[in-house]
Coordinates of C-alpha atoms in Angstrom, one line a residue:
M1 CA 37.6 10.2 12.2
T2 CA 39.1 6.7 11.9
T3 CA 37.9 3.5 13.5
E4 CA 40.0 0.4 13.8
F5 CA 38.3 -3.0 13.3
I6 CA 39.4 -6.5 14.1
C7 CA 38.5 -8.3 10.9
R8 CA 34.8 -9.2 10.8
K9 CA 34.7 -12.7 9.3
E10 CA 31.9 -11.9 6.9
I11 CA 34.0 -9.5 4.9
F12 CA 36.6 -12.1 3.9
S13 CA 34.3 -15.1 3.8
P14 CA 34.7 -16.8 0.3
K15 CA 30.9 -16.8 -0.2
N16 CA 30.9 -13.0 0.2
R17 CA 33.6 -12.3 -2.4
P18 CA 31.2 -11.0 -5.0
I19 CA 29.7 -8.5 -2.6
R20 CA 32.9 -7.6 -0.7
Y21 CA 32.9 -4.2 -2.3
K22 CA 29.6 -3.5 -0.5
L23 CA 31.0 -4.7 2.8
F24 CA 34.0 -2.5 2.5
A25 CA 31.8 0.5 1.7
K26 CA 29.4 -0.2 4.6
T27 CA 32.3 -0.6 7.0
A28 CA 33.9 2.7 5.9
N29 CA 30.7 4.6 6.0
Q30 CA 29.8 3.4 9.5
A31 CA 33.2 4.6 10.6
G32 CA 32.6 8.1 9.2
G33 CA 34.4 7.6 5.9
V34 CA 37.8 6.1 7.0
A35 CA 38.1 2.6 8.5
W36 CA 41.1 0.4 9.4
I37 CA 40.7 -3.3 9.1
K38 CA 43.2 -5.9 10.2
F39 CA 43.3 -9.2 8.3
L40 CA 46.0 -11.8 8.7
R41 CA 48.4 -9.2 10.0
K42 CA 47.7 -7.0 7.0
N43 CA 46.6 -3.3 7.6
I44 CA 43.8 -2.4 5.2
L45 CA 42.6 1.2 5.0
V46 CA 39.2 1.7 3.4
V47 CA 38.2 5.2 2.4
S48 CA 34.7 6.3 1.5
D49 CA 35.1 10.0 2.3
P50 CA 35.6 11.9 -1.0
L51 CA 37.7 14.6 0.6
I52 CA 40.1 12.1 2.1
A53 CA 40.2 10.2 -1.2
K54 CA 41.0 13.4 -3.0
E55 CA 43.9 14.0 -0.5
L56 CA 45.3 10.6 -1.3
Y57 CA 44.9 11.1 -5.0
T58 CA 46.6 14.5 -5.1
K59 CA 49.1 15.0 -2.2
H60 CA 50.1 11.4 -1.8
A61 CA 49.6 9.8 -5.3
S62 CA 53.3 9.1 -5.6
G63 CA 53.3 7.0 -2.4
L64 CA 50.5 4.7 -3.6
I65 CA 51.0 2.1 -6.2
R66 CA 49.0 -0.7 -7.9
S67 CA 50.4 -4.0 -6.9
G68 CA 49.6 -7.6 -6.1
I69 CA 48.3 -10.6 -8.1
S70 CA 45.2 -8.9 -9.4
N71 CA 47.2 -6.0 -10.9
G72 CA 49.7 -8.6 -12.3
I73 CA 46.9 -10.3 -14.3
I74 CA 45.4 -7.0 -15.5
M75 CA 48.9 -6.0 -16.6
E76 CA 49.1 -9.2 -18.6
M77 CA 45.9 -8.2 -20.3
V78 CA 46.5 -4.5 -20.8
G79 CA 50.2 -4.0 -20.5
S80 CA 51.7 -0.8 -19.0
S81 CA 48.6 1.3 -19.5
V82 CA 46.7 3.8 -17.5
L83 CA 45.0 0.9 -15.8
T84 CA 48.2 -0.5 -14.3
V85 CA 51.0 2.0 -14.2
N86 CA 51.8 4.5 -11.3
G87 CA 53.0 8.0 -10.5
D88 CA 55.0 9.8 -13.2
E89 CA 54.7 7.0 -15.7
W90 CA 50.9 7.4 -15.5
L91 CA 51.1 11.2 -15.9
H92 CA 53.4 10.9 -18.9
L93 CA 51.1 8.4 -20.6
R94 CA 48.1 10.6 -19.9
Q95 CA 50.0 13.7 -21.2
D96 CA 50.5 11.8 -24.5
I97 CA 46.8 11.0 -25.0
N98 CA 45.2 14.1 -23.5
P99 CA 45.1 16.2 -26.8
S100 CA 43.4 13.3 -28.5
L101 CA 40.7 13.3 -25.9
S102 CA 40.1 17.1 -25.8
D103 CA 36.6 18.5 -26.1
L104 CA 37.2 19.5 -29.7
A105 CA 38.6 16.0 -30.6
V106 CA 35.7 14.2 -28.9
D107 CA 33.2 16.3 -30.9
A108 CA 34.9 15.2 -34.1
Y109 CA 34.6 11.5 -33.1
L110 CA 30.8 11.5 -32.2
P111 CA 29.5 11.0 -35.8
S112 CA 31.6 7.9 -36.3
I113 CA 30.6 6.5 -32.9
A114 CA 26.9 7.1 -33.8
D115 CA 27.4 5.5 -37.2
S116 CA 29.0 2.4 -35.8
Y117 CA 26.3 1.9 -33.3
I118 CA 23.6 2.5 -35.9
R119 CA 25.0 -0.4 -37.9
R120 CA 24.9 -2.7 -34.9
L121 CA 21.4 -1.6 -33.9
D122 CA 20.1 -2.0 -37.5
K123 CA 21.1 -5.6 -37.3
W124 CA 19.2 -6.0 -34.1
F125 CA 16.2 -4.2 -35.7
E126 CA 16.3 -6.6 -38.7
G127 CA 16.3 -9.5 -36.2
S128 CA 13.3 -8.1 -34.4
S129 CA 10.8 -8.4 -37.2
S130 CA 9.0 -11.3 -35.5
G131 CA 8.7 -9.5 -32.1
A132 CA 10.8 -8.5 -29.1
I133 CA 14.5 -9.5 -29.1
S134 CA 16.4 -10.5 -26.1
I135 CA 19.7 -8.7 -25.4
L136 CA 22.5 -10.0 -23.1
P137 CA 25.5 -8.1 -21.8
N138 CA 27.9 -9.8 -24.2
D139 CA 25.8 -8.4 -27.1
L140 CA 26.6 -4.9 -25.9
L141 CA 30.3 -5.9 -25.1
A142 CA 30.7 -7.1 -28.7
S143 CA 29.2 -3.9 -30.0
S144 CA 31.6 -1.9 -27.9
Y145 CA 34.6 -3.7 -29.5
Y146 CA 33.4 -2.7 -33.0
V147 CA 32.8 0.9 -32.0
K148 CA 36.1 1.3 -30.2
S149 CA 38.1 -0.2 -33.1
R150 CA 36.7 2.5 -35.4
L151 CA 37.1 5.2 -32.8
I152 CA 40.8 4.3 -32.2
F153 CA 42.0 2.9 -35.6
G154 CA 39.5 4.5 -38.0
N155 CA 38.4 1.0 -39.2
E156 CA 36.2 -1.6 -37.6
F157 CA 37.4 -5.1 -36.5
S158 CA 36.3 -8.0 -38.5
D159 CA 33.6 -10.3 -37.0
Q160 CA 36.1 -13.0 -36.4
E161 CA 38.5 -10.5 -34.6
V162 CA 35.6 -9.4 -32.3
I163 CA 34.7 -13.0 -31.5
S164 CA 38.3 -13.8 -30.7
L165 CA 38.8 -10.6 -28.5
V166 CA 35.6 -11.0 -26.6
D167 CA 36.3 -14.7 -25.9
N168 CA 40.0 -14.0 -24.9
D169 CA 39.2 -11.1 -22.6
T170 CA 36.2 -12.6 -20.9
T171 CA 38.2 -15.7 -20.2
C172 CA 41.0 -13.7 -18.6
L173 CA 38.5 -11.8 -16.5
A174 CA 37.0 -15.2 -15.4
Y175 CA 40.4 -16.2 -14.2
L176 CA 40.6 -12.9 -12.3
A177 CA 37.2 -13.6 -10.7
K178 CA 38.3 -17.0 -9.5
I179 CA 41.6 -16.1 -7.9
A180 CA 41.4 -12.5 -6.6
P181 CA 39.1 -11.3 -3.8
S182 CA 37.0 -8.5 -5.2
G183 CA 38.4 -5.2 -4.0
A184 CA 41.5 -6.6 -2.2
N185 CA 44.4 -8.9 -3.0
L186 CA 44.4 -10.5 0.4
P187 CA 45.7 -13.1 -0.1
S188 CA 45.4 -14.6 -3.5
W189 CA 47.2 -17.2 -5.6
I190 CA 47.4 -18.1 -9.2
P191 CA 48.6 -21.4 -10.5
F192 CA 51.3 -21.6 -13.1
S193 CA 49.0 -23.1 -15.7
A194 CA 46.6 -20.2 -15.4
K195 CA 49.4 -17.7 -15.9
N196 CA 50.4 -19.5 -19.1
S197 CA 46.8 -19.5 -20.3
I198 CA 46.4 -15.8 -19.6
K199 CA 49.7 -15.0 -21.5
K200 CA 48.5 -17.1 -24.5
L201 CA 45.1 -15.4 -24.6
T202 CA 46.5 -11.9 -24.2
G203 CA 49.2 -12.5 -26.8
M204 CA 46.5 -13.4 -29.3
S205 CA 44.6 -10.2 -28.5
A206 CA 47.8 -8.2 -28.8
K207 CA 48.4 -9.5 -32.3
I208 CA 44.9 -8.4 -33.4
L209 CA 45.5 -4.9 -32.0
L210 CA 49.0 -4.7 -33.6
K211 CA 47.6 -5.8 -37.0
N212 CA 45.0 -3.0 -36.9
L213 CA 47.7 -0.6 -35.9
D214 CA 49.8 -1.7 -38.9
D215 CA 46.7 -1.3 -41.2
Y216 CA 46.2 2.2 -39.8
L217 CA 49.8 3.2 -40.5
I218 CA 49.6 1.8 -44.0
R219 CA 46.5 3.9 -44.7
R220 CA 48.2 7.0 -43.2
G221 CA 51.3 6.3 -45.3
N222 CA 49.0 6.3 -48.3
C223 CA 47.6 9.7 -47.2
I224 CA 44.2 8.3 -46.3
E225 CA 42.8 10.4 -43.4
D226 CA 40.8 8.8 -40.7
I227 CA 38.9 10.7 -38.0
C228 CA 40.1 8.6 -35.1
I229 CA 42.1 8.9 -31.9
L230 CA 45.3 7.5 -33.5
D231 CA 45.1 10.1 -36.3
S232 CA 44.8 12.9 -33.7
F233 CA 47.6 11.4 -31.6
Y234 CA 50.0 11.0 -34.5
G235 CA 49.1 14.4 -35.9
E236 CA 49.7 16.1 -32.5
R237 CA 53.1 14.4 -32.1
L238 CA 54.2 15.5 -35.6
A239 CA 53.0 19.1 -34.9
R240 CA 55.3 19.1 -31.9
G241 CA 58.2 17.9 -34.0
R242 CA 58.1 14.5 -32.3
C243 CA 58.4 11.4 -34.3
P244 CA 55.3 9.3 -33.7
L245 CA 57.3 6.1 -34.3
Q246 CA 60.1 6.9 -31.9
F247 CA 59.0 4.3 -29.4
G248 CA 59.2 0.6 -29.9
Q249 CA 56.5 -2.0 -30.5
Q250 CA 55.8 -2.7 -26.8
K251 CA 55.2 1.0 -26.1
Q252 CA 52.9 1.2 -29.1
I253 CA 50.8 -1.8 -27.9
D254 CA 50.7 -0.3 -24.4
L255 CA 49.3 2.9 -25.9
I256 CA 46.7 1.0 -27.9
R257 CA 45.8 -1.0 -24.9
T258 CA 45.4 2.2 -22.9
L259 CA 43.0 3.6 -25.4
F260 CA 41.2 0.3 -26.0
Y261 CA 40.8 -1.4 -22.7
S262 CA 40.2 1.7 -20.6
S263 CA 36.8 2.1 -22.3
V264 CA 35.5 -1.1 -23.8
A265 CA 34.2 -3.0 -20.7
T266 CA 33.5 0.1 -18.6
T267 CA 31.3 1.7 -21.2
S268 CA 29.4 -1.5 -22.1
T269 CA 28.9 -2.3 -18.4
T270 CA 27.3 1.2 -17.8
I271 CA 25.0 0.6 -20.8
V272 CA 23.9 -2.7 -19.4
W273 CA 23.0 -1.1 -16.1
A274 CA 21.2 1.8 -17.9
L275 CA 19.0 -0.6 -19.9
R276 CA 18.3 -2.8 -16.8
I277 CA 17.1 0.3 -15.0
L278 CA 15.0 1.4 -17.9
S279 CA 13.4 -2.1 -18.0
A280 CA 12.7 -2.1 -14.3
K281 CA 11.6 1.5 -13.9
F282 CA 9.1 2.3 -16.7
Q283 CA 8.5 5.9 -15.5
V284 CA 12.2 6.6 -16.1
W285 CA 12.0 5.1 -19.6
E286 CA 9.1 7.4 -20.4
I287 CA 11.1 10.5 -19.3
I288 CA 14.1 9.5 -21.4
K289 CA 12.0 8.6 -24.4
S290 CA 10.0 11.9 -24.2
E291 CA 13.2 14.0 -24.2
I292 CA 14.9 12.1 -27.0
D293 CA 11.8 12.1 -29.2
S294 CA 11.3 15.8 -28.7
L295 CA 14.9 16.7 -29.6
L296 CA 15.9 14.1 -32.3
T297 CA 13.8 15.3 -35.2
D298 CA 14.5 14.6 -38.9
D299 CA 16.3 17.9 -39.4
R300 CA 18.6 17.6 -36.4
S301 CA 21.6 15.2 -36.0
L302 CA 22.3 13.3 -32.9
P303 CA 25.7 15.0 -32.2
E304 CA 23.9 18.3 -32.6
V305 CA 21.3 17.6 -30.0
L306 CA 23.5 15.8 -27.5
P307 CA 24.3 19.0 -25.4
F308 CA 20.6 19.5 -24.9
M309 CA 19.8 16.0 -23.6
H310 CA 19.8 17.2 -20.0
K311 CA 17.6 14.6 -18.5
T312 CA 19.4 11.8 -20.4
R313 CA 22.7 13.0 -19.1
A314 CA 21.4 13.2 -15.6
F315 CA 20.1 9.6 -16.0
V316 CA 23.5 8.4 -17.2
L317 CA 25.4 10.1 -14.3
E318 CA 23.0 8.6 -11.8
V319 CA 23.5 5.2 -13.3
M320 CA 27.2 5.7 -12.9
R321 CA 26.7 6.8 -9.3
C322 CA 24.7 3.8 -8.3
Y323 CA 26.6 1.3 -10.4
P324 CA 30.2 2.5 -11.0
A325 CA 31.7 0.0 -13.4
V326 CA 34.8 -0.4 -11.2
P327 CA 33.5 0.0 -7.6
S328 CA 36.8 0.2 -5.7
I329 CA 40.5 0.9 -6.4
L330 CA 43.2 -1.0 -4.5
K331 CA 46.7 0.4 -4.0
E332 CA 49.6 -0.2 -1.6
A333 CA 51.6 2.3 0.4
V334 CA 55.2 2.1 -0.6
S335 CA 56.3 4.2 2.4
D336 CA 54.8 5.7 5.5
I337 CA 52.3 8.4 4.5
S338 CA 51.3 11.2 6.9
C339 CA 47.7 12.3 6.2
S340 CA 45.3 14.6 7.8
F341 CA 43.7 11.7 9.7
G342 CA 47.0 10.0 10.7
V343 CA 49.7 7.8 9.3
I344 CA 49.3 5.1 6.8
P345 CA 52.1 2.6 7.5
K346 CA 54.3 1.3 4.7
G347 CA 52.9 -1.9 3.1
S348 CA 49.2 -1.1 4.0
A349 CA 46.5 -1.9 1.5
V350 CA 44.6 1.3 0.6
I351 CA 41.1 0.8 -0.9
V352 CA 39.3 3.8 -2.2
S353 CA 35.7 2.6 -2.2
I354 CA 34.0 4.4 -5.1
H355 CA 30.8 2.6 -4.1
G356 CA 31.3 3.8 -0.6
I357 CA 31.8 7.4 -1.7
H358 CA 28.7 7.3 -3.9
T359 CA 26.6 5.9 -1.0
N360 CA 28.1 8.0 1.8
P361 CA 25.1 9.6 3.6
L362 CA 27.2 12.5 4.7
Y363 CA 27.4 13.7 1.1
W364 CA 24.3 12.2 -0.6
Q365 CA 20.7 12.4 0.5
N366 CA 19.0 9.0 0.4
P367 CA 21.9 7.4 -1.4
A368 CA 20.2 4.1 -1.8
E369 CA 17.5 5.7 -3.9
F370 CA 17.8 6.0 -7.7
S371 CA 17.1 9.7 -8.4
M372 CA 18.0 11.6 -11.6
D373 CA 17.2 14.8 -9.9
R374 CA 20.6 14.7 -8.2
F375 CA 22.2 15.7 -11.5
E376 CA 19.9 18.4 -12.6
L377 CA 21.3 21.2 -14.8
N378 CA 23.8 23.1 -12.8
A379 CA 23.9 20.5 -10.0
S380 CA 27.6 20.1 -9.0
H381 CA 29.0 16.9 -7.5
H382 CA 32.6 17.4 -8.6
E383 CA 34.3 16.1 -5.5
T384 CA 31.7 13.5 -4.5
F385 CA 31.3 11.8 -7.9
W386 CA 34.2 9.4 -8.4
T387 CA 33.3 7.2 -11.4
F388 CA 36.2 8.7 -13.3
G389 CA 38.4 9.5 -10.3
L390 CA 39.6 13.0 -9.5
G391 CA 42.5 15.3 -10.1
S392 CA 45.5 14.6 -12.2
H393 CA 44.9 10.9 -12.0
A394 CA 41.3 11.1 -13.2
C395 CA 40.2 9.3 -16.4
P396 CA 41.0 11.5 -19.4
G397 CA 38.1 10.0 -21.4
R398 CA 35.3 11.2 -19.1
M399 CA 33.5 13.3 -21.7
L400 CA 33.9 10.6 -24.4
A401 CA 32.4 7.9 -22.1
I402 CA 29.4 9.9 -21.1
S403 CA 28.7 11.0 -24.7
E404 CA 29.0 7.4 -25.9
V405 CA 26.4 6.1 -23.4
M406 CA 24.0 9.0 -24.3
I407 CA 24.4 8.2 -28.0
V408 CA 23.6 4.5 -27.4
L409 CA 20.5 5.4 -25.4
A410 CA 19.3 7.9 -28.0
L411 CA 19.7 5.4 -30.9
L412 CA 18.0 2.7 -29.0
V413 CA 15.0 4.9 -28.1
R414 CA 14.6 5.9 -31.8
R415 CA 14.5 2.3 -32.9
F416 CA 13.1 0.3 -30.0
C417 CA 10.8 0.3 -27.0
V418 CA 12.3 -1.1 -23.9
V419 CA 9.9 -3.7 -22.6
S420 CA 8.8 -3.1 -19.1
Q421 CA 10.1 -5.8 -16.7
P422 CA 9.2 -4.8 -13.2
S423 CA 10.8 -8.0 -11.9
M424 CA 14.2 -7.1 -13.4
S425 CA 16.7 -7.4 -10.6
L426 CA 19.0 -4.4 -10.0
D427 CA 21.2 -6.3 -7.5
A428 CA 24.9 -6.3 -8.3
N429 CA 28.0 -8.2 -7.6
C430 CA 31.7 -7.8 -8.4
P431 CA 33.2 -11.2 -9.3
S432 CA 36.3 -9.6 -10.9
I433 CA 37.0 -5.9 -11.1
F434 CA 33.7 -4.9 -12.8
L435 CA 30.3 -4.4 -11.2
E436 CA 27.9 -6.8 -12.9
P437 CA 24.2 -7.8 -12.5
M438 CA 23.7 -10.5 -9.9
D439 CA 21.7 -12.6 -12.4
S440 CA 21.8 -13.2 -16.2
Q441 CA 18.3 -11.9 -17.0
A442 CA 18.2 -10.3 -20.4
F443 CA 16.3 -7.2 -21.3
L444 CA 13.8 -7.1 -24.1
L445 CA 13.5 -4.6 -27.0
E446 CA 10.5 -4.2 -29.3
P447 CA 10.8 -2.4 -32.6
R448 CA 9.1 1.0 -32.9
L449 CA 6.9 1.1 -35.9

């Protein structure tokens, strides 16, 4: 099943850094789903077979850790969160937040998510009185910060806080893009001055998050109830007889970062890709528009009709298949690992190529084609759809993320028409850890009268 490669120069050429995730995926798929690459005496295992990836994520999860310079920078940004920790620590953190992301809890959050986006879109609508408006990815990113602050803390960030957070976090990601090869830390280097800059920026962001946590605790102390994740989290801990304030400030900020950063950029990136596809493929826009218009009547609320938006849900899942926000996951083997296909030597880099899994021709028919039909009602792709991972280490916020993207699309459709732009590029690159459009072309929205 495995094929050993002597490093092909094009994979690690600096000019190919933004598309390295594609080259890893192609290499693994050509090898049948598992490929060994040697680079500067480093063993690199690239996996694009979902069954092998599942084996690694379940049976051998404890033997694989996040490490390297890239993870160090991300840890500076998000602390000991589900995006950076390993093994038992990850499972304990997830166990803490799972009840707050249950189906019942998510249903309770949907009205406030919709309300936050309505306010953002109303401002766009007011600005579109003279015609079409141009929307850039950062507009959606900023909207996501407002929405997540209300979802987590029960109260929205101020405009200045959002400006500061977006600026701080995008600057840190820009550092990451400059110094770390996409999809593999092989090798990378970060100058001391950059480390200091990142610490300064992330420290400023942490203060904003802690301030909003303190504000939430004051409201809770005054018996003001908020329908938000923190309220669910603290209520669940109290119900179990556990003091919600037993852990120190660092643990609190790590929890907040887990809830906040695991969803902000990933969700907004997915929405960007969804709108670019709707701009480029007018026939898809007509399908989505028709379904939403037929369901979202004056006497039915958006959360009420969400479960019946089957075509919209299929569209969102196909967007995530073609453009997974994080296209590959890098870990390191901390010991020799005996797998069904052989032994992974200690110290090997192990890359699970989500893009490779989603384009593996052994599991997907015509994988390069965008087709909503793959996710028809009752269509099951449980083990071959890896946007959220799989098993005990899968993202606990899957339902919330899918619901949020569907809400945004529904609200946009009710207020705007997406202007057809057949020339809209759907090419992608991965300059940091997120899959982004290759160009900066904006999409256009016209108000519906």
